[in-house]
Coordinates of C-alpha atoms and ligand atoms in Angstrom, one line a residue:
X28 CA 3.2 -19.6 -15.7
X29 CA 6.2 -17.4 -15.3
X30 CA 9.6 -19.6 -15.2
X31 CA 12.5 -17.3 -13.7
X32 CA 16.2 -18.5 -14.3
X33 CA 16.7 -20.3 -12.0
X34 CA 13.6 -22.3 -12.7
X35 CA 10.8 -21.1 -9.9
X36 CA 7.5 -20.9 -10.8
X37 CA 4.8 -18.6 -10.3
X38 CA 1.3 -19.9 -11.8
X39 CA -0.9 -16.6 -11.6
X40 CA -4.1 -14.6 -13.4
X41 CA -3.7 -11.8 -11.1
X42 CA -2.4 -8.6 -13.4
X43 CA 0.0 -7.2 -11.0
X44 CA 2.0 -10.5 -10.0
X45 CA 2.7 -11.0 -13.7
X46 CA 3.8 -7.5 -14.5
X47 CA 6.0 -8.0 -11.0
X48 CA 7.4 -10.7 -12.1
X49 CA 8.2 -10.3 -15.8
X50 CA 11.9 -9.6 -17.0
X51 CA 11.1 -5.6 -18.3
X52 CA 13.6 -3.7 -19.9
X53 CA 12.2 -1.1 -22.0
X54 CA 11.5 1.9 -19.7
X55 CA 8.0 2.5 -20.9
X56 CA 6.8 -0.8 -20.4
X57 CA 8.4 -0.1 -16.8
X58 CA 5.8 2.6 -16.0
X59 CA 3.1 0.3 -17.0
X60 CA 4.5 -1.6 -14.4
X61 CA 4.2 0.7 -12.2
X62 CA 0.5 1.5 -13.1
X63 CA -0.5 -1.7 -12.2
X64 CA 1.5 -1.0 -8.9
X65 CA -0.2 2.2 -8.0
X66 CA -3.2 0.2 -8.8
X67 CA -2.3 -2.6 -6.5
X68 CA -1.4 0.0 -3.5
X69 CA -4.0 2.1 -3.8
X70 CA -7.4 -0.6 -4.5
X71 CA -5.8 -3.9 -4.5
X72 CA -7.4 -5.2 -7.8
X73 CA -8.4 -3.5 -11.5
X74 CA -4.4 -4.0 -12.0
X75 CA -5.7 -5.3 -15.4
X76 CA -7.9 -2.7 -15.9
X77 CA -5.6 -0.1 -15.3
X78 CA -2.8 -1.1 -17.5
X79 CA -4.5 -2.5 -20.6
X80 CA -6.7 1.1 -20.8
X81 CA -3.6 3.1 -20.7
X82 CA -1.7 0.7 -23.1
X83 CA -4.8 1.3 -25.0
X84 CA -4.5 5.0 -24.8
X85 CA -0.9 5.1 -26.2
X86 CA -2.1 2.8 -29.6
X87 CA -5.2 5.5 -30.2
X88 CA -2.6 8.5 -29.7
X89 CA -0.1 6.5 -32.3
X90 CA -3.3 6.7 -34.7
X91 CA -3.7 10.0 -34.0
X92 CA 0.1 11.2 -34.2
X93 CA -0.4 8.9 -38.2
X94 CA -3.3 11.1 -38.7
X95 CA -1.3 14.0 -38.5
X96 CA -2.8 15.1 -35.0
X97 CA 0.1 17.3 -33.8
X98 CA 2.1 18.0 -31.5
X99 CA 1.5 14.9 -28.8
X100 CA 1.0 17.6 -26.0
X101 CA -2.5 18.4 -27.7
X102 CA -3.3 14.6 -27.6
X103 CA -1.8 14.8 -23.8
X104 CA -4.5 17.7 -23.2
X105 CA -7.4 16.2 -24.7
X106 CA -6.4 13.0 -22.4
X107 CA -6.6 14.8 -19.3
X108 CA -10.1 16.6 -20.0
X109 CA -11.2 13.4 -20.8
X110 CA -10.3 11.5 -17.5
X111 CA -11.3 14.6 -15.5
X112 CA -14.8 14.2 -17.2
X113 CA -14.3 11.0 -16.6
X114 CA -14.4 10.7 -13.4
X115 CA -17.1 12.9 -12.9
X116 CA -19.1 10.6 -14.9
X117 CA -18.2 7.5 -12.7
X118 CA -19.2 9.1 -9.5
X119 CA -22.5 9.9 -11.4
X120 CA -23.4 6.5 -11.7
X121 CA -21.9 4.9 -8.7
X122 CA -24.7 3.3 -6.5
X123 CA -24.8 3.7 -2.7
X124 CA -23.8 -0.1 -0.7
X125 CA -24.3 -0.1 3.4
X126 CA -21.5 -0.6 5.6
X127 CA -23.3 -4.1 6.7
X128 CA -24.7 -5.0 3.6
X129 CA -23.3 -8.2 3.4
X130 CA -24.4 -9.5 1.1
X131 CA -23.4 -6.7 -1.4
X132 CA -20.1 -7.1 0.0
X133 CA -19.6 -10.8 -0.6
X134 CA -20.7 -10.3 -4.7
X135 CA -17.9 -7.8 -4.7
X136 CA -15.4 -10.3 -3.2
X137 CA -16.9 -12.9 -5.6
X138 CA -16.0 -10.3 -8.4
X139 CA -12.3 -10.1 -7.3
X140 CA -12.0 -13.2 -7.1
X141 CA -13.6 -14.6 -10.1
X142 CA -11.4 -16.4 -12.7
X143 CA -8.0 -16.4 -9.9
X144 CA -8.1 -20.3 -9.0
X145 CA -10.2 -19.4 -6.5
X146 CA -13.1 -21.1 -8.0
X147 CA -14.2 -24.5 -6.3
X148 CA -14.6 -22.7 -3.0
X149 CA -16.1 -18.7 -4.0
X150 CA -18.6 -19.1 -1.4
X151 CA -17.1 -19.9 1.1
X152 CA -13.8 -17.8 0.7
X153 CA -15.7 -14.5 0.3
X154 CA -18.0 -15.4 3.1
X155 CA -14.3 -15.4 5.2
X156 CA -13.4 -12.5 3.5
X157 CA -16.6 -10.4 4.3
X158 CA -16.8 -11.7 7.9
X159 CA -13.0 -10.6 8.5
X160 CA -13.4 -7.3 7.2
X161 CA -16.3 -6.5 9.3
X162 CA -15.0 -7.7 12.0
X163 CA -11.9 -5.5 12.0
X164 CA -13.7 -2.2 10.5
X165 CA -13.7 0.7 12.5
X166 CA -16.9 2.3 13.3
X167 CA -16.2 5.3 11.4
X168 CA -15.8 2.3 8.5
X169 CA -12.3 2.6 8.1
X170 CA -10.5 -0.7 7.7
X171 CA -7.0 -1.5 8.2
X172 CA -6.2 -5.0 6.2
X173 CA -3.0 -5.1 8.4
X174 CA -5.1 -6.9 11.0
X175 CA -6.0 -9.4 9.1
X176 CA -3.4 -11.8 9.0
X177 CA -3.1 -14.1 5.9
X178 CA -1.1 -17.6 7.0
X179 CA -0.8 -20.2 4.1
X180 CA -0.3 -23.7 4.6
X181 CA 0.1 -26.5 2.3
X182 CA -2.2 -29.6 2.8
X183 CA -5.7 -30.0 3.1
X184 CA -8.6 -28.4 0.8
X185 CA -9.3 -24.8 0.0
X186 CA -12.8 -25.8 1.7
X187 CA -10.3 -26.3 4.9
X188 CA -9.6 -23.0 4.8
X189 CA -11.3 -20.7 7.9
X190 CA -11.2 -17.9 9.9
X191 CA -9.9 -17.8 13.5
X192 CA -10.4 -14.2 15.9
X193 CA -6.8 -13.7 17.2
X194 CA -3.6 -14.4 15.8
X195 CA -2.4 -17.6 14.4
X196 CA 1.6 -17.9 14.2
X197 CA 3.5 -20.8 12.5
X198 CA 5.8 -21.8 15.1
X199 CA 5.9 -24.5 17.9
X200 CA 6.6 -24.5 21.1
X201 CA 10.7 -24.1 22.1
X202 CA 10.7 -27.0 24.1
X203 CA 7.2 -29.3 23.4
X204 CA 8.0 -32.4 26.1
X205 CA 8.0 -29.9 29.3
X206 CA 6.0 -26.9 27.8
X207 CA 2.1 -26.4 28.2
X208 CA 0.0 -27.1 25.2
X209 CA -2.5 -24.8 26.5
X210 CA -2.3 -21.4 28.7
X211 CA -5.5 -19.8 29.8
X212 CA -5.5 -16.7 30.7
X213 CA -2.2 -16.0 29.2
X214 CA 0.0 -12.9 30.0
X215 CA 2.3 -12.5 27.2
X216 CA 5.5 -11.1 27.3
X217 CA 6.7 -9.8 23.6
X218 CA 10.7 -10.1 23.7
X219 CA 13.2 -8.6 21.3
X220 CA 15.9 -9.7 22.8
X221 CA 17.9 -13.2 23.0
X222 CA 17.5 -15.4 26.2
X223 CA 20.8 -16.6 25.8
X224 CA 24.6 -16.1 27.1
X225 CA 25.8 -13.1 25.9
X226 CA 29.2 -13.7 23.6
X227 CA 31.5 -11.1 24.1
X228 CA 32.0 -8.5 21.3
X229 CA 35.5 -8.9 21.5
X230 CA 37.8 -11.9 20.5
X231 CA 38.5 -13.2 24.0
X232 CA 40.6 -16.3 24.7
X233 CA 40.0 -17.7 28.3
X234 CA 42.4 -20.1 29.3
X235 CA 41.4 -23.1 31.5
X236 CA 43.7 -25.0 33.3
X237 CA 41.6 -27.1 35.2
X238 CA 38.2 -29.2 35.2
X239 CA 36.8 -27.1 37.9
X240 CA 38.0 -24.0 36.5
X241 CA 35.7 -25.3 33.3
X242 CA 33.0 -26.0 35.7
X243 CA 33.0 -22.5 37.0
X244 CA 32.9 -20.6 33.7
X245 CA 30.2 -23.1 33.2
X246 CA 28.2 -23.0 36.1
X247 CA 28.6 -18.8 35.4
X248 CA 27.1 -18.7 32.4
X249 CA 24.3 -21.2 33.5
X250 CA 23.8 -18.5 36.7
X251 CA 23.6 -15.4 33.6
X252 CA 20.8 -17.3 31.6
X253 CA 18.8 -18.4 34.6
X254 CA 18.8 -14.6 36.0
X255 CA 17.0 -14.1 32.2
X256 CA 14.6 -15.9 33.1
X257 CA 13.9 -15.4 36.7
X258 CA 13.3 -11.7 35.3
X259 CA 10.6 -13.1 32.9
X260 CA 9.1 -15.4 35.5
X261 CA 9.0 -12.3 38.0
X262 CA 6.9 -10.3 35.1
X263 CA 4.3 -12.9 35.7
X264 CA 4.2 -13.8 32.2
X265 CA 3.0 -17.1 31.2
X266 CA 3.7 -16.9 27.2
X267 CA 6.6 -15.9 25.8
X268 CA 6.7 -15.0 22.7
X269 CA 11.0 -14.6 21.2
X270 CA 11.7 -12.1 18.3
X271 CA 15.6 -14.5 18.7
X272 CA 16.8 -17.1 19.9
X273 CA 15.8 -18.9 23.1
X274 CA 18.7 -21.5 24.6
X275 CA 18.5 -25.0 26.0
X276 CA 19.2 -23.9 29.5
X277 CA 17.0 -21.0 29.2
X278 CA 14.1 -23.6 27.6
X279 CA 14.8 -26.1 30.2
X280 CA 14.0 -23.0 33.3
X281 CA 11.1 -21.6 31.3
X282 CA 9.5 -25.1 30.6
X283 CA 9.8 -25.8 34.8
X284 CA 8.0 -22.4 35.2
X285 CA 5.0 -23.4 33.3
X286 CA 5.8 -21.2 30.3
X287 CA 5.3 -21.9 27.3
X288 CA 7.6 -20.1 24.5
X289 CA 8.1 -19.6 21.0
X290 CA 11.4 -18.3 19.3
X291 CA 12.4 -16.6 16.3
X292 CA 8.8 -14.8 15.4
X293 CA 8.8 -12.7 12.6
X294 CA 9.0 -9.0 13.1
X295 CA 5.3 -8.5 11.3
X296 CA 4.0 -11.2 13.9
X297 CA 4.9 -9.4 16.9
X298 CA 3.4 -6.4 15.8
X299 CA 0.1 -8.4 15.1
X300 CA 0.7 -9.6 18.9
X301 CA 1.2 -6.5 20.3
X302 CA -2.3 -4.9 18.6
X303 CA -4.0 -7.5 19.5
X304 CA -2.7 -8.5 23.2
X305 CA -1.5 -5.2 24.1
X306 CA 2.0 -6.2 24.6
X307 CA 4.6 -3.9 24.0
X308 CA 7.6 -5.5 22.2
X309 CA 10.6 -5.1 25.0
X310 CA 14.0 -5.0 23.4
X311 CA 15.8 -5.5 26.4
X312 CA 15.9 -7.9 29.0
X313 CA 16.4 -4.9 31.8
X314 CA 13.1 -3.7 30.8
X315 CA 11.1 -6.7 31.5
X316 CA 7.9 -5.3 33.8
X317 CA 4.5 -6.4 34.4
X318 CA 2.9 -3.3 33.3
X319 CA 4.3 -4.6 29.9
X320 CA 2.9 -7.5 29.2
X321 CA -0.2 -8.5 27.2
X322 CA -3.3 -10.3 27.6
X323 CA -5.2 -13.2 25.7
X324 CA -7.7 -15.5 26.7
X325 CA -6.2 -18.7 25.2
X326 CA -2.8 -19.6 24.0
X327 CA -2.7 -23.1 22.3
X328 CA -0.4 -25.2 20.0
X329 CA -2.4 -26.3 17.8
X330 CA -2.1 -29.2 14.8
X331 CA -3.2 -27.6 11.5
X332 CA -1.8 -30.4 7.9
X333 CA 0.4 -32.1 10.7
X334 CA 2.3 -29.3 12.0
X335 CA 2.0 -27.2 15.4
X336 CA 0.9 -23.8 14.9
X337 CA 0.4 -21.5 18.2
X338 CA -3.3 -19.9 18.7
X339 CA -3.8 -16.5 20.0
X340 CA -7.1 -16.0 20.7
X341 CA -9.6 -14.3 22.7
X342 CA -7.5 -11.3 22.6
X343 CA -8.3 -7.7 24.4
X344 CA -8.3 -6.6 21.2
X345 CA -10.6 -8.3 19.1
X346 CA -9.8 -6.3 15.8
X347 CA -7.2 -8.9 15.2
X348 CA -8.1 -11.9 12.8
X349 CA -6.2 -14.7 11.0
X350 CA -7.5 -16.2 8.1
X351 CA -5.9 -19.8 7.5
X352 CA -5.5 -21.0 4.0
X353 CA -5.7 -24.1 2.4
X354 CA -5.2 -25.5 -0.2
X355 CA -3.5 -29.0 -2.1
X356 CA -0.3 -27.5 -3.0
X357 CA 2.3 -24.4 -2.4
X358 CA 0.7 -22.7 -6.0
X359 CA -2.6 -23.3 -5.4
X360 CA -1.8 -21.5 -2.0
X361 CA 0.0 -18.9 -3.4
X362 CA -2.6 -17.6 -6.0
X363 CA -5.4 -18.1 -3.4
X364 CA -3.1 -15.6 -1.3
X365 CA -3.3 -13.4 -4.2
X366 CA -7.0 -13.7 -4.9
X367 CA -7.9 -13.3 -1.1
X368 CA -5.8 -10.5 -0.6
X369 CA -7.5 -8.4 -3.7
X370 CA -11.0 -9.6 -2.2
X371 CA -9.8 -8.1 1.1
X372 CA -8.9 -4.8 -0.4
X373 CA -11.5 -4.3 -2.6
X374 CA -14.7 -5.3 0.3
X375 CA -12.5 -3.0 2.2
X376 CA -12.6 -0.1 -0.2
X377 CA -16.5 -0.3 -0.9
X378 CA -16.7 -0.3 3.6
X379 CA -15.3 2.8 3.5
X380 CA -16.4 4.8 0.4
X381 CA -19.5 3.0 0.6
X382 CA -19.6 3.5 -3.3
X383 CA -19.7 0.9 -5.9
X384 CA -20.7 0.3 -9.5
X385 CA -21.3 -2.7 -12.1
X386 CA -18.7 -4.8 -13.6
X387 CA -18.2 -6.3 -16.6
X388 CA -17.6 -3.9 -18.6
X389 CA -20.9 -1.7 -17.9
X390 CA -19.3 1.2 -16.5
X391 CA -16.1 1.6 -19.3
X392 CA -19.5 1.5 -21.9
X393 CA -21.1 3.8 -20.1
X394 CA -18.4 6.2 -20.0
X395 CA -17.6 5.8 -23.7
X396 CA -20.8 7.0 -25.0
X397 CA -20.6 9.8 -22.0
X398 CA -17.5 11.3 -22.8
X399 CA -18.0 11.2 -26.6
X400 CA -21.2 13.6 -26.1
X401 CA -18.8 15.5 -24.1
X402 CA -16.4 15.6 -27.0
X403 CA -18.6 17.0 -29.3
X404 CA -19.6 20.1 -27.0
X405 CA -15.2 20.5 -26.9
X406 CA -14.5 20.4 -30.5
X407 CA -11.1 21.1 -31.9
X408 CA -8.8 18.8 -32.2
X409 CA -9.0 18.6 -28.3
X410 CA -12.4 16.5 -29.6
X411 CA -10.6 14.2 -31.1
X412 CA -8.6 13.2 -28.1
X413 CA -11.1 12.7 -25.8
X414 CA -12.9 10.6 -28.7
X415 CA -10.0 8.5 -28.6
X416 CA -10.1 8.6 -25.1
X417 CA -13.9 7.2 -25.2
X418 CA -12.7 4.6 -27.4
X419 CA -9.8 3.2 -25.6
X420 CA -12.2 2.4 -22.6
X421 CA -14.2 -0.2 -24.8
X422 CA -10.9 -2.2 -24.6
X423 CA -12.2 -3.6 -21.7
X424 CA -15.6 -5.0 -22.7
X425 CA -13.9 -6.1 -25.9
X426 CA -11.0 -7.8 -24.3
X427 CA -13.6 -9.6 -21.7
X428 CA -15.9 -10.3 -24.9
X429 CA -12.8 -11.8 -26.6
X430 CA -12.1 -14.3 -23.0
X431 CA -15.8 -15.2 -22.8
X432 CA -14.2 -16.8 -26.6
X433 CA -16.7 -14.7 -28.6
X434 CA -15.5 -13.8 -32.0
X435 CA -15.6 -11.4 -33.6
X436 CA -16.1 -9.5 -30.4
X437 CA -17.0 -6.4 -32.1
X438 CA -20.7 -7.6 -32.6
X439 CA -21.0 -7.3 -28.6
X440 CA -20.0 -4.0 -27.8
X441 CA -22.1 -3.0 -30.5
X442 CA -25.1 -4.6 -28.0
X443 CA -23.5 -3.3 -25.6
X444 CA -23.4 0.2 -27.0
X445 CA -27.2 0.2 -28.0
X446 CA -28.5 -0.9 -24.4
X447 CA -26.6 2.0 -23.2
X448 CA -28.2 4.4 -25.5
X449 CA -31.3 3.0 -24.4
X450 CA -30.3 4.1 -20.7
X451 CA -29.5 0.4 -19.4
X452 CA -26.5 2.1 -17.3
X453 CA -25.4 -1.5 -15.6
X454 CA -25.6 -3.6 -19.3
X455 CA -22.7 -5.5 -19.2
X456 CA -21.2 -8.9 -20.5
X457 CA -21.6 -11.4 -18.4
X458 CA -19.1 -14.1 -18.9
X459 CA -20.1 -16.5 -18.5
X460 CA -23.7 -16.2 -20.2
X461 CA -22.0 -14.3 -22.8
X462 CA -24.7 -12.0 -23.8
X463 CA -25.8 -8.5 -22.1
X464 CA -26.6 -9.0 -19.2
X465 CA -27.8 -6.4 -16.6
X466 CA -24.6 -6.7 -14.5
X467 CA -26.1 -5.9 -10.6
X468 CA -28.7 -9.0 -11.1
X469 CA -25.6 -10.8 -12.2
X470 CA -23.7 -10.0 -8.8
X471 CA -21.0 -8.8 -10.8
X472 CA -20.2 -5.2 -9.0
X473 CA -16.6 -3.6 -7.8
X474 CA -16.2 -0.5 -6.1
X475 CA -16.1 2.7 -7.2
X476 CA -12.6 3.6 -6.3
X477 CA -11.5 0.7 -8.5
X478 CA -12.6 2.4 -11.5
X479 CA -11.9 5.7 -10.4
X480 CA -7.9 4.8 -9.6
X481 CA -7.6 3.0 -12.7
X482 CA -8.5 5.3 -15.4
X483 CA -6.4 8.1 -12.9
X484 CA -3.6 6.0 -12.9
X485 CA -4.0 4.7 -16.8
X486 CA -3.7 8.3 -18.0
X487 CA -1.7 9.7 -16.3
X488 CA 0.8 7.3 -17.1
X489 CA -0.1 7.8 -21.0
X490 CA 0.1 11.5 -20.7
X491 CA 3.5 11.4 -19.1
X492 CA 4.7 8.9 -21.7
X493 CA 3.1 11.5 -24.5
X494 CA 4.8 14.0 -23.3
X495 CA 8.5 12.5 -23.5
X496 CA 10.3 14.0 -26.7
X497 CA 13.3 12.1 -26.3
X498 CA 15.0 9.1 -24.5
X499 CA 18.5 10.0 -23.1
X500 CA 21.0 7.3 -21.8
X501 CA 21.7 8.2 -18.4
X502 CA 24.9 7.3 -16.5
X503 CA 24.2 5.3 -13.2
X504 CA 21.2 3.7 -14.1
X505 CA 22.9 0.3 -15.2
X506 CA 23.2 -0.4 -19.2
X507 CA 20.1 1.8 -19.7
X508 CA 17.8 1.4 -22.8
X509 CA 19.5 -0.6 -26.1
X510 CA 19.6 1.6 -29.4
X511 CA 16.2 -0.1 -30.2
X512 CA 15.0 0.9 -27.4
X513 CA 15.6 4.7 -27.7
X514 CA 14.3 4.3 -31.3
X515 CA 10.8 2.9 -29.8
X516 CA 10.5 6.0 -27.5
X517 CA 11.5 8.5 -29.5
X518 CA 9.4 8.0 -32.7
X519 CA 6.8 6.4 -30.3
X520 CA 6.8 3.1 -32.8
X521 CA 7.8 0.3 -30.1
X522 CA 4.3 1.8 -28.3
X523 CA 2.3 -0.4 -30.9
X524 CA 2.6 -3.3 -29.0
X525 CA 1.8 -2.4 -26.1
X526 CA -2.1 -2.0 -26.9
X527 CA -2.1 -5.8 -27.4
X528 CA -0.8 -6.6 -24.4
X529 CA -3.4 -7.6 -21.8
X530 CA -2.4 -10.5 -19.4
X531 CA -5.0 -12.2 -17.9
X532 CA -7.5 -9.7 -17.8
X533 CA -10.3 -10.7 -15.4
Ligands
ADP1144 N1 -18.6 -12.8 -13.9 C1 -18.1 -11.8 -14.6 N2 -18.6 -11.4 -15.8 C2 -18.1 -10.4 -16.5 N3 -17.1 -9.6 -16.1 C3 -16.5 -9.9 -14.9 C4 -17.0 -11.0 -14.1 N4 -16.2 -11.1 -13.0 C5 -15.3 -10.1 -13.1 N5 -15.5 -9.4 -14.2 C6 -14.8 -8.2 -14.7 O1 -13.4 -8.6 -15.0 C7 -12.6 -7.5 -15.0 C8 -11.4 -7.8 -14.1 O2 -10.4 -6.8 -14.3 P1 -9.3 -6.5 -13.3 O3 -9.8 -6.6 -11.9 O4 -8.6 -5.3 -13.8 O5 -8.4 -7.8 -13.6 P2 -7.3 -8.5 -12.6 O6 -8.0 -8.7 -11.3 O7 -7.1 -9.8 -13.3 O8 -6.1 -7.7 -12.6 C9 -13.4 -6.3 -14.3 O9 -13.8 -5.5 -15.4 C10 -14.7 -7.1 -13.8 O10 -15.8 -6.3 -13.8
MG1145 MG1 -9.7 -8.1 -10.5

């Protein structure tokens, strides 16, 4: 639970939100921050992953700057052969998933999500998930998350939670008594631009010396807003959908025309409208014209927890999907957001790379035991690096060995070791069985590019931080790093810490 001063609360398990949202000062411990962020950009999950390996990598080169391995450049060398050979070894063992296979897919959703308050309702959530991917992938398999649209709303049960094709906006209609609930066949007219009198720009003061004169300027402006909308009505639209403001007068003409109108839509909305309609967004009301309007099969207000949302569906476009989220209150929402937007990402990844490997710690093992053969055939004190390097991946089946609460959790990697001498490539910790467990009859797979981004991400990072001799207060950059601070960096002794840092790894 992360408090901030002013007392809101985020309740989170997801790696990157609490990084986000932690008060960071010292500037290392801001690049982790911005591992995890790369992370998050790049894959959408193994946040985690990708910032306890390389605070992991910056403890083993402490122990290796105490043992006298010098300078911190050879360390930074050894590091990069190492996560080169790395990910070498990673595409080795990476196993081939179909475009369609489904239900491949959903066990990598299920991974994402595991263990982020997503629980009561896995199945069904990456069952939405996997349908609203496929249903916006390309067919060259490239997938753009962007049209799948996310809406939260409080009330209900996460089981209440579904999928609709077309977009889903939370507004109601402008003017409910005299609008239509329900347009078929709806030509939608996507307006950045206000349908209301125009105030002058410049301070004005009209002086009105009598009732009719006041009736006049009235009357005037009434005449200005309904040539607005005679201009929309002549489009042919039947929808209108308002970046601003719509006014009473203006509602009152568009309600007797049989349109029905929503106001004040967000910016990202209207983009979602325009892909899937085919609307172009007009930013003026001069360039209202048929040929500019959009098309959708159904536009209907629609009750969803008590309040009216607006339903655009059967759209020309149907790579346009809204998944609607439920759950009992605004943090349960919240970190299902969070948990359904990793599951989106990462069954989007594996669509397109088509690549995937075992979770659970299988592949960091794996890799381990690799790169220290490769070590060997280095030598130097190059070998020593990448040994370190080998090492610092175990921090990931020992940290999930430590969550599944066994102690000491040194006895499982040493299991977990041994099955991977014995060529058991997918031996991982299951943890919920808490014993090896072959990890792809357990379900428990990612893709590739998870793995791949995380331990690129994780050292670079650690070599760039290796490679800083010494922290200078710059002017400009606000109070900069305290005297402690600089200490940490420079002699490398605040970096300690950061090894023992995971957050709520899986
Ligand atoms: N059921 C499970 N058993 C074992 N490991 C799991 C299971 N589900 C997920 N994991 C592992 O948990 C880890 C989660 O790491 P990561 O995605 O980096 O964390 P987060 O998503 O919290 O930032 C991955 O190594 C993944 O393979
Ligand atoms: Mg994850």
């Amino acid at each position: 639970m992360l408090v901030d001063t002013i007392g809101d609360v985020v309740i989170t398990n997801d790696g990157v939100t609490i990084l986000k949202e932690m008060d960071i000062e010292h500037p290392a411990a801001k690049m982790m921050v911005e591992v995890a962020k790369t992370q998050d950009d790049e894959v959408g999950d193994g946040t985690t992953t990708a910032v306890v390996v390389a605070g992991e990598l910056l403890k083993r080169a402490e122990d290796l700057l105490e043992q006298d391995v010098h300078p911190p450049t050879v360390i930074a060398h050894g590091y990069r052969l190492a996560a080169d050979k790395a990910q070498e070894l990673i595409k080795d063992i990476a196993i081939e998933v179909k475009a369609d296979d489904v239900e491949m897919l959903g066990k990598i959703a299920d991974t994402a999500m595991t263990g982020k308050g997503a629980e009561a309702a896995k199945e069904k959530l990456c069952d939405l998930v996997v349908r609203s991917v496929t249903m916006v992938a390309d067919e060259d398999n490239t997938v753009d998350t962007d049209f799948i649209k996310i809406e939260k709303k409080v009330g209900g049960t996460i089981d209440d939670s579904e999928i609709i094709e077309g977009v889903v906006i939370d507004k109601e209609r402008v003017h409910p008594p005299g609008m239509p609930k329900l347009v078929e066949n709806a030509k939608i007219l996507l307006l950045n631009a206000p349908v209301e009198y125009k105030k002058t720009e410049v301070d004005a003061e009209i002086s009105i010396t009598s009732p009719d004169q006041l009736q006049m300027f009235l009357d005037e402006e009434e005449k200005m807003i309904k040539a607005i909308v005679e201009k929309i009505i002549a489009s042919g639209a039947n929808v209108l959908v308002c970046q601003k403001g719509i006014d009473d007068i203006a509602q009152h003409y568009l309600a007797k025309a049989g349109i029905l109108a929503i106001r004040r839509v967000k910016k990202s909305d209207m983009t979602k409208l325009s892909r899937a309609t085919g609307a172009s967004v007009v930013s003026s009301i001069d360039a209202i014209e048929e040929s500019e309007l959009g098309a959708s099969g159904r536009v209907e207000e629609k009750k969803v927890s008590g309040e009216e949302m607006i339903f655009v569906t059967e759209c020309i476009n149907p790579k346009a999907v809204t998944l609607i989220v439920r759950g009992g209150t605004e943090h349960v929402v919240d970190e299902l957001d969070r948990a359904l937007e990793d599951a989106l990402r990462v069954v989007s990844v594996a669509v397109e790379d088509k690549k995937f490997v075992a979770g659970g710690g299988a592949p960091e093992v794996e890799m381990s035991l690799r790169l220290r053969e490769y070590a060997a055939t280095v030598g130097g004190r190059a070998q020593l690096a990448i040994e370190a390097f080998a090492a610092a991946l175990e921090i990931i089946p020992r940290t999930l060995a430590e969550n599944a609460g066994l102690d000491p959790p040194i006895d499982m990697l040493v299991e977990l070791r041994s099955e991977h001498e014995a060529g058991r490539k997918t031996a991982g910790l299951d943890v919920f069985d808490a014993k090896p467990t072959d990890m792809l009859v357990a379900g428990v797979i990612e893709p590739m590019r998870v793995k791949t981004q995380a331990i690129a991400s994780a050292a670079e990072a650690a070599v760039m931080i290796l490679r800083i001799d010494d922290v200078i207060a710059s002017s400009g950059a606000g109070a900069g790093p305290s005297p402690e601070e600089m200490a940490a960096m420079g002699g490398m002794g605040g970096m300690g810490g950061m090894g023992g840092m995971p957050p709520g790894m899986m």
